[in-house]
């Protein structure tokens, strides 16, 4: 099941020579393209959200052949990359989220934190 995973619907006009807007990045989970889910990606992921254990999102990036050909004629090598993102749920404890407690402690120790609870990216991937 999906957890609080929010993703950008990345579009790009600069890569296309035809002037059409293309989507150079696909977001798939178990083969399902998240951008194609009816009802909107945020609504769907919220349906499956849960306060659960940490989990890892494995990402695989690759260029489509037509995009490579437009930018680098003659280039035949496949360009790929992999990444793992570890996601941790910080529960509410005694009326205050755990991440807020961590930020308060860092600030008290003089770490000069520029983020606050509202701006700190937590639980979800944005």
Coordinates of C-alpha atoms in Angstrom, one line a residue:
X1 CA 0.0 0.0 0.0
X2 CA 1.1 3.5 -0.6
X3 CA 1.9 5.7 2.3
X4 CA 2.2 9.5 2.4
X5 CA 4.0 9.7 -0.9
X6 CA 3.3 12.9 -2.8
X7 CA 5.1 13.5 -6.0
X8 CA 5.5 16.3 -8.5
X9 CA 3.8 15.9 -11.8
X10 CA 6.9 17.1 -13.7
X11 CA 6.4 18.5 -17.1
X12 CA 9.0 20.0 -19.4
X13 CA 8.6 22.2 -22.5
X14 CA 12.4 22.7 -23.1
X15 CA 13.2 19.1 -24.1
X16 CA 10.7 18.8 -26.9
X17 CA 11.5 20.1 -30.3
X18 CA 7.9 19.9 -31.3
X19 CA 6.7 22.5 -28.8
X20 CA 4.6 20.0 -27.0
X21 CA 4.7 19.6 -23.3
X22 CA 6.1 16.2 -22.3
X23 CA 6.5 14.4 -19.0
X24 CA 10.1 13.4 -18.8
X25 CA 9.7 11.6 -15.5
X26 CA 7.3 8.8 -14.8
X27 CA 6.3 7.9 -11.3
X28 CA 5.3 4.2 -11.0
X29 CA 4.5 2.0 -8.0
X30 CA 4.3 -1.7 -8.8
X31 CA 3.9 -0.8 -12.5
X32 CA 1.1 1.7 -12.0
X33 CA 1.8 5.2 -13.3
X34 CA 0.7 7.4 -10.4
X35 CA 0.1 10.4 -12.8
X36 CA -2.6 8.3 -14.5
X37 CA -4.7 7.5 -11.4
X38 CA -8.2 9.0 -11.7
X39 CA -9.0 11.3 -8.8
X40 CA -5.6 12.9 -8.4
X41 CA -2.5 11.6 -6.9
X42 CA -2.7 13.3 -3.5
X43 CA -6.3 12.0 -2.9
X44 CA -5.3 8.5 -3.8
X45 CA -2.2 8.4 -1.7
X46 CA -4.0 9.9 1.3
X47 CA -6.6 7.0 1.0
X48 CA -3.8 4.5 1.6
X49 CA -1.9 6.6 4.3
X50 CA -1.1 4.9 7.5
X51 CA 0.9 5.6 10.7
X52 CA 3.2 2.7 10.2
X53 CA 6.8 1.6 10.3
X54 CA 9.5 3.2 8.3
X55 CA 9.7 2.1 4.6
X56 CA 12.0 2.5 1.7
X57 CA 11.1 3.8 -1.8
X58 CA 13.3 2.5 -4.5
X59 CA 13.6 4.8 -7.5
X60 CA 14.8 3.9 -11.0
X61 CA 15.5 6.7 -13.4
X62 CA 16.1 6.2 -17.1
X63 CA 16.0 8.3 -20.3
X64 CA 13.6 7.4 -23.1
X65 CA 15.4 6.7 -26.4
X66 CA 13.5 9.5 -28.2
X67 CA 14.6 12.1 -25.6
X68 CA 18.2 11.0 -25.8
X69 CA 18.1 11.2 -29.6
X70 CA 16.8 14.8 -29.6
X71 CA 19.5 16.0 -27.3
X72 CA 22.5 13.9 -28.4
X73 CA 22.3 12.5 -31.9
X74 CA 24.3 9.3 -32.2
X75 CA 24.2 8.5 -28.5
X76 CA 23.0 5.0 -28.1
X77 CA 24.1 4.2 -24.5
X78 CA 21.2 4.0 -22.0
X79 CA 21.4 6.5 -19.2
X80 CA 20.1 5.1 -15.9
X81 CA 20.3 5.8 -12.2
X82 CA 18.9 4.3 -9.0
X83 CA 18.1 5.8 -5.6
X84 CA 16.7 4.6 -2.3
X85 CA 14.7 7.0 -0.1
X86 CA 14.1 5.9 3.5
X87 CA 10.9 7.3 4.9
X88 CA 10.2 7.4 8.6
X89 CA 6.9 8.2 10.4
X90 CA 7.2 10.5 13.3
X91 CA 4.1 10.0 15.5
X92 CA 2.3 12.5 17.7
X93 CA 3.5 12.0 21.3
X94 CA 1.8 13.9 24.1
X95 CA 0.1 16.3 21.7
X96 CA 3.3 17.2 19.9
X97 CA 4.8 15.5 16.8
X98 CA 8.1 13.8 17.3
X99 CA 9.8 15.7 14.5
X100 CA 8.7 19.0 16.3
X101 CA 10.5 17.7 19.4
X102 CA 13.6 17.0 17.4
X103 CA 13.6 20.5 15.8
X104 CA 13.1 22.1 19.3
X105 CA 16.0 20.1 20.7
X106 CA 18.3 21.1 17.8
X107 CA 17.3 24.7 18.2
X108 CA 18.0 24.5 22.0
X109 CA 21.5 23.1 21.2
X110 CA 22.2 26.2 19.0
X111 CA 22.3 24.3 15.7
X112 CA 20.7 27.3 13.9
X113 CA 17.8 25.4 12.3
X114 CA 16.1 27.4 9.5
X115 CA 13.2 25.0 9.2
X116 CA 10.2 25.0 11.5
X117 CA 7.4 22.4 12.0
X118 CA 5.3 23.8 9.1
X119 CA 8.1 24.0 6.6
X120 CA 10.1 20.8 7.5
X121 CA 9.5 18.1 4.9
X122 CA 8.3 15.1 7.0
X123 CA 6.7 11.7 6.4
X124 CA 5.9 12.6 2.8
X125 CA 8.1 13.0 -0.2
X126 CA 7.6 16.3 -1.9

